[in-house]
Amino acid sequence: MVRCGGQGEVMTSDMWDTLWVDVNLATMVDGGAPYGAVRDGAVGISAGRLVFVGPRDSLPGSPQSLAQDVRSGQGRWVSPGLVDCHTHLVYGGNRAHEFEQRLAGASYEEIARAGGGILSTVMATREATEAQLLDSALTRLDRLLAEGVTTIEIKSGYGLDLQTELKILKVARRLSEERQVSVCTTLLGAHAVPPDFVGHSDDYIDLVCQEMIPAAAKAGLADAVDAFCETIGFTPEQTARVFDAAAAHDLPVKLHAEQLSDQGGAQLAARYGALSADHLEYVSSEGIEAMAQSGTVAVLLPGAFYVLKETQKPPIDAFRRFGVPMAVSTDCNPGSSPVTSLLLMINMACVLFGLTVEEALAGVTRNAARALGLSGSRGTLEVGKVAALAVWNIESPADLAYAVGANPLHEVVYAGKLEG
Ligand code: DI6
Ligand code: FE
């Protein structure tokens, strides 16, 4: 193709690398057709970026004149690569026995208070080598990737000491070298009070603020900071200290908020301009209003709601009314959400929480990217964004929510990691 440069008529004959035709696009761009759909569309890719997204008949020339490699999608649907924006993917051990205990009547909080729960995973994670953690995380990651995930957030939080928290974050970074996936890392040092700090949790928060956050920031191992603000986690005051330390190191924040009770975490997160507040079953209307004002994304985690047999649903109607963007994620973790299917979470967000399919798909694309601060490069099919696409054997986007247990992924087209 011919391109005109800024000064005079600089002609370059740089053809696109790839052009997809015979595809229907779920661009997930907001405000137009449902799903931002384009029937009989085309997608051009050059140097890992999208250079054309639109109807085939608006291509600026014949396909062969535009791209070196012209591919037919044979009528398949193409969406943005999926974004799983809240996971605890890297951990040691297995908690299937706690699942059995809960089935026998023990509550998640009772198990946690008796030293099980998060702390049992902490012990197993401290003992595991980096290689062991990498190996078990890869097994879980591969299941997510097999369903079209191209970007994933991974939290630490099962170390609760400096060395192990950094070990988890290193393994998370390694995963992006081992597979075709972009990894955002989040330091969740304030996930639980470790055994040696029980009764003086403020001292543990000192450690998080004065050692963990600075060390993770210095090593470039954390892209964000998170905390668990809950009666079995940390108070809003402690959470605020963690957020202050994050801000001092220019790290954006996220928060596990209002999962089991209303702590005012959503307001706190909003006050710090948090990228997201996650869970939110017990969020108040003040919390919702504050999130709307700060543009904080509500990350919905139906896997944890389902596994814990919760009955209080997040207030979807109020999020809609206030215009709070909603994302959907697996919360992949060994306790409350041993889930490695983002497609299943789309279904559950619809069936359990009452999202429309379009809202649920926006929740694993556009709004999930926003929850990671990646709106500029991910989450929709738009010119200039990273070329990370999922190609589906489906008749309409609704198939992605409807067919439980099916995996209609045909292939992933992936170019351009966060790092690259
Ligand atoms: N909320 C959750 O759902 C996970 N962490 C958190 O803060 C559960 C973590 C676990 O049970 O291991
Ligand atoms: Fe979580």
CSV table of C-alpha atoms in Angstrom, one decimal, residues 175-407:
chain,number,residue,atom,x,y,z
A,175,LEU,CA,5.0,-17.3,32.7
A,176,SER,CA,4.9,-14.6,30.0
A,177,GLU,CA,8.3,-15.9,28.7
A,178,GLU,CA,7.0,-19.5,28.7
A,179,ARG,CA,3.8,-18.8,26.8
A,180,GLN,CA,2.1,-16.4,24.4
A,181,VAL,CA,0.5,-14.3,27.0
A,182,SER,CA,0.9,-10.9,28.5
A,183,VAL,CA,1.1,-10.9,32.3
A,184,CYS,CA,0.3,-8.0,34.7
A,185,THR,CA,1.6,-8.6,38.2
A,186,THR,CA,0.0,-7.4,41.4
A,187,LEU,CA,1.6,-7.4,44.8
A,188,LEU,CA,-1.0,-8.6,47.3
A,189,GLY,CA,1.2,-8.7,50.4
A,190,ALA,CA,-1.8,-7.6,52.5
A,191,HIS,CA,-3.8,-10.8,51.7
A,192,ALA,CA,-3.8,-12.3,55.2
A,193,VAL,CA,-2.0,-11.8,58.5
A,194,PRO,CA,0.9,-14.4,58.6
A,195,PRO,CA,1.1,-16.6,61.7
A,196,ASP,CA,4.0,-14.8,63.2
A,197,PHE,CA,2.1,-11.5,63.1
A,198,VAL,CA,-1.2,-12.6,64.6
A,199,GLY,CA,-2.2,-10.0,67.2
A,200,HIS,CA,0.0,-7.3,65.8
A,201,SER,CA,-1.2,-7.0,62.2
A,202,ASP,CA,-0.1,-3.3,62.1
A,203,ASP,CA,3.5,-4.5,62.3
A,204,TYR,CA,2.8,-6.7,59.3
A,205,ILE,CA,1.4,-3.7,57.4
A,206,ASP,CA,4.7,-1.9,58.2
A,207,LEU,CA,6.5,-4.8,56.5
A,208,VAL,CA,4.3,-4.6,53.5
A,209,CYS,CA,4.7,-0.8,53.2
A,210,GLN,CA,8.3,-0.5,54.1
A,211,GLU,CA,9.8,-3.6,52.6
A,212,MET,CA,7.6,-5.5,50.2
A,213,ILE,CA,6.3,-2.6,48.1
A,214,PRO,CA,9.6,-0.8,47.8
A,215,ALA,CA,11.4,-4.1,46.9
A,216,ALA,CA,8.8,-5.2,44.4
A,217,ALA,CA,8.8,-1.7,42.8
A,218,LYS,CA,12.6,-1.5,42.7
A,219,ALA,CA,12.9,-4.9,41.0
A,220,GLY,CA,10.1,-4.0,38.5
A,221,LEU,CA,8.1,-7.0,39.7
A,222,ALA,CA,4.8,-5.4,40.4
A,223,ASP,CA,2.5,-3.5,38.1
A,224,ALA,CA,-0.1,-2.8,40.8
A,225,VAL,CA,-0.8,-3.2,44.5
A,226,ASP,CA,-3.9,-5.0,46.0
A,227,ALA,CA,-5.1,-5.7,49.5
A,228,PHE,CA,-7.9,-7.8,51.2
A,229,CYS,CA,-10.0,-5.4,53.1
A,230,GLU,CA,-12.2,-7.6,55.2
A,231,THR,CA,-12.9,-8.8,58.8
A,232,ILE,CA,-10.7,-11.8,58.2
A,233,GLY,CA,-8.2,-9.5,56.2
A,234,PHE,CA,-7.2,-5.9,56.9
A,235,THR,CA,-9.1,-2.8,58.1
A,236,PRO,CA,-9.7,0.2,55.9
A,237,GLU,CA,-7.1,2.1,57.9
A,238,GLN,CA,-4.5,-0.6,57.2
A,239,THR,CA,-5.5,-0.7,53.6
A,240,ALA,CA,-5.1,3.0,53.3
A,241,ARG,CA,-1.5,2.7,54.5
A,242,VAL,CA,-0.8,0.1,51.9
A,243,PHE,CA,-2.3,2.4,49.2
A,244,ASP,CA,-0.2,5.3,50.4
A,245,ALA,CA,2.9,3.2,50.1
A,246,ALA,CA,1.8,2.1,46.6
A,247,ALA,CA,1.3,5.8,45.6
A,248,ALA,CA,4.7,6.7,46.9
A,249,HIS,CA,6.1,4.2,44.4
A,250,ASP,CA,3.8,5.2,41.6
A,251,LEU,CA,2.0,1.9,41.6
A,252,PRO,CA,-1.8,1.9,40.9
A,253,VAL,CA,-4.0,0.1,43.3
A,254,LYS,CA,-6.9,-2.4,43.3
A,255,LEU,CA,-8.9,-3.9,46.2
A,256,HIS,CA,-10.6,-7.0,47.3
A,257,ALA,CA,-13.6,-5.2,48.7
A,258,GLU,CA,-16.9,-6.1,50.2
A,259,GLN,CA,-16.7,-9.8,49.5
A,260,LEU,CA,-18.1,-11.0,52.8
A,261,SER,CA,-19.1,-7.8,54.5
A,262,ASP,CA,-19.3,-4.0,53.9
A,263,GLN,CA,-16.1,-2.4,55.1
A,264,GLY,CA,-16.4,0.8,53.0
A,265,GLY,CA,-13.6,-0.6,50.9
A,266,ALA,CA,-15.1,0.6,47.6
A,267,GLN,CA,-15.1,4.2,48.8
A,268,LEU,CA,-11.6,3.8,50.0
A,269,ALA,CA,-10.5,2.3,46.7
A,270,ALA,CA,-12.3,5.1,44.8
A,271,ARG,CA,-10.6,7.7,46.9
A,272,TYR,CA,-7.2,6.4,45.8
A,273,GLY,CA,-8.3,6.3,42.1
A,274,ALA,CA,-8.1,2.5,42.2
A,275,LEU,CA,-8.2,0.7,38.8
A,276,SER,CA,-10.7,-1.7,40.2
A,277,ALA,CA,-12.6,-2.9,43.3
A,278,ASP,CA,-13.3,-6.6,43.2
A,279,HIS,CA,-16.0,-8.9,44.5
A,280,LEU,CA,-18.4,-6.2,45.9
A,281,GLU,CA,-21.3,-8.5,46.9
A,282,TYR,CA,-21.8,-6.3,50.0
A,283,VAL,CA,-21.0,-2.9,48.5
A,284,SER,CA,-23.2,0.0,49.6
A,285,SER,CA,-24.7,2.7,47.4
A,286,GLU,CA,-22.1,5.2,48.7
A,287,GLY,CA,-19.5,2.8,47.5
A,288,ILE,CA,-21.0,2.5,44.1
A,289,GLU,CA,-21.4,6.2,43.7
A,290,ALA,CA,-17.8,6.7,44.7
A,291,MET,CA,-16.6,4.1,42.2
A,292,ALA,CA,-18.7,5.8,39.4
A,293,GLN,CA,-17.0,9.1,40.2
A,294,SER,CA,-13.5,7.7,40.2
A,295,GLY,CA,-14.0,5.5,37.1
A,296,THR,CA,-13.1,2.4,39.2
A,297,VAL,CA,-14.1,-0.9,37.5
A,298,ALA,CA,-16.2,-3.4,39.4
A,299,VAL,CA,-14.6,-6.8,38.9
A,300,LEU,CA,-17.3,-9.5,39.4
A,301,LEU,CA,-16.1,-12.9,40.4
A,302,PRO,CA,-18.9,-15.4,40.0
A,303,GLY,CA,-16.6,-18.4,40.6
A,304,ALA,CA,-16.0,-17.4,44.2
A,305,PHE,CA,-19.7,-16.6,44.7
A,306,TYR,CA,-20.6,-20.1,43.4
A,307,VAL,CA,-18.0,-22.1,45.2
A,308,LEU,CA,-18.7,-20.4,48.5
A,309,LYS,CA,-22.5,-20.8,47.9
A,310,GLU,CA,-23.0,-17.1,48.6
A,311,THR,CA,-26.5,-15.8,48.3
A,312,GLN,CA,-25.9,-12.0,48.3
A,313,LYS,CA,-25.3,-11.0,44.7
A,314,PRO,CA,-23.3,-7.9,43.7
A,315,PRO,CA,-25.8,-5.1,42.9
A,316,ILE,CA,-25.7,-5.2,39.1
A,317,ASP,CA,-28.6,-2.9,38.6
A,318,ALA,CA,-27.0,-0.2,40.6
A,319,PHE,CA,-23.7,-0.6,38.8
A,320,ARG,CA,-25.7,-0.1,35.5
A,321,ARG,CA,-27.6,2.9,36.9
A,322,PHE,CA,-24.4,4.7,38.0
A,323,GLY,CA,-22.4,3.7,35.0
A,324,VAL,CA,-19.8,1.7,36.8
A,325,PRO,CA,-18.0,-0.5,34.3
A,326,MET,CA,-18.2,-4.2,35.1
A,327,ALA,CA,-15.5,-6.8,34.4
A,328,VAL,CA,-15.7,-10.5,35.0
A,329,SER,CA,-12.8,-12.8,36.0
A,330,THR,CA,-12.0,-16.2,37.3
A,331,ASP,CA,-10.4,-15.2,40.6
A,332,CYS,CA,-8.4,-18.4,40.0
A,333,ASN,CA,-7.2,-19.5,43.5
A,334,PRO,CA,-7.0,-22.7,45.5
A,335,GLY,CA,-9.7,-21.8,48.1
A,336,SER,CA,-12.7,-19.8,47.0
A,337,SER,CA,-12.5,-20.2,43.2
A,338,PRO,CA,-10.5,-23.1,41.9
A,339,VAL,CA,-11.6,-22.1,38.4
A,340,THR,CA,-9.6,-22.1,35.2
A,341,SER,CA,-12.4,-21.4,32.7
A,342,LEU,CA,-13.1,-17.8,31.8
A,343,LEU,CA,-15.9,-19.0,29.4
A,344,LEU,CA,-17.6,-20.6,32.4
A,345,MET,CA,-17.4,-17.3,34.3
A,346,ILE,CA,-19.1,-15.6,31.3
A,347,ASN,CA,-22.0,-18.1,31.7
A,348,MET,CA,-22.1,-17.7,35.4
A,349,ALA,CA,-22.0,-13.9,35.3
A,350,CYS,CA,-25.1,-14.1,33.1
A,351,VAL,CA,-27.0,-16.9,34.9
A,352,LEU,CA,-26.0,-16.1,38.5
A,353,PHE,CA,-25.6,-12.3,38.4
A,354,GLY,CA,-28.0,-11.4,35.6
A,355,LEU,CA,-25.5,-9.8,33.2
A,356,THR,CA,-26.5,-9.7,29.6
A,357,VAL,CA,-24.2,-11.6,27.3
A,358,GLU,CA,-22.9,-8.4,25.9
A,359,GLU,CA,-22.1,-7.1,29.4
A,360,ALA,CA,-20.3,-10.4,30.3
A,361,LEU,CA,-18.3,-10.3,27.1
A,362,ALA,CA,-17.4,-6.7,27.7
A,363,GLY,CA,-16.4,-7.9,31.2
A,364,VAL,CA,-13.7,-10.2,29.8
A,365,THR,CA,-12.5,-7.8,27.1
A,366,ARG,CA,-13.0,-4.0,27.2
A,367,ASN,CA,-13.6,-3.6,30.9
A,368,ALA,CA,-11.1,-6.2,32.0
A,369,ALA,CA,-8.4,-4.3,30.1
A,370,ARG,CA,-9.6,-1.2,31.8
A,371,ALA,CA,-9.3,-2.9,35.2
A,372,LEU,CA,-5.6,-3.4,34.4
A,373,GLY,CA,-5.0,0.1,33.1
A,374,LEU,CA,-4.6,-1.3,29.6
A,375,SER,CA,-7.5,0.4,27.8
A,376,GLY,CA,-5.1,2.0,25.3
A,377,SER,CA,-3.7,-1.3,24.0
A,378,ARG,CA,-6.1,-4.2,24.8
A,379,GLY,CA,-9.7,-5.1,25.2
A,380,THR,CA,-11.3,-4.1,21.9
A,381,LEU,CA,-10.5,-4.5,18.2
A,382,GLU,CA,-9.5,-1.0,17.2
A,383,VAL,CA,-6.7,0.3,15.0
A,384,GLY,CA,-3.6,0.9,17.0
A,385,LYS,CA,-4.2,-1.8,19.6
A,386,VAL,CA,-2.1,-4.9,20.1
A,387,ALA,CA,-3.0,-7.7,17.7
A,388,ALA,CA,-4.3,-10.2,20.2
A,389,LEU,CA,-7.3,-11.9,18.7
A,390,ALA,CA,-9.5,-15.0,19.5
A,391,VAL,CA,-11.1,-16.8,16.5
A,392,TRP,CA,-14.2,-18.7,17.4
A,393,ASN,CA,-16.3,-21.5,15.9
A,394,ILE,CA,-19.6,-19.9,16.8
A,395,GLU,CA,-22.7,-18.7,15.0
A,396,SER,CA,-23.1,-15.6,17.2
A,397,PRO,CA,-21.4,-14.0,20.2
A,398,ALA,CA,-24.1,-15.4,22.5
A,399,ASP,CA,-22.7,-18.9,21.9
A,400,LEU,CA,-19.7,-17.9,24.1
A,401,ALA,CA,-22.1,-17.6,27.2
A,402,TYR,CA,-24.6,-20.2,26.3
A,403,ALA,CA,-22.8,-23.5,25.8
A,404,VAL,CA,-21.7,-24.7,29.2
A,405,GLY,CA,-18.5,-26.7,29.1
A,406,ALA,CA,-17.9,-26.2,25.4
A,407,ASN,CA,-14.7,-24.6,24.1
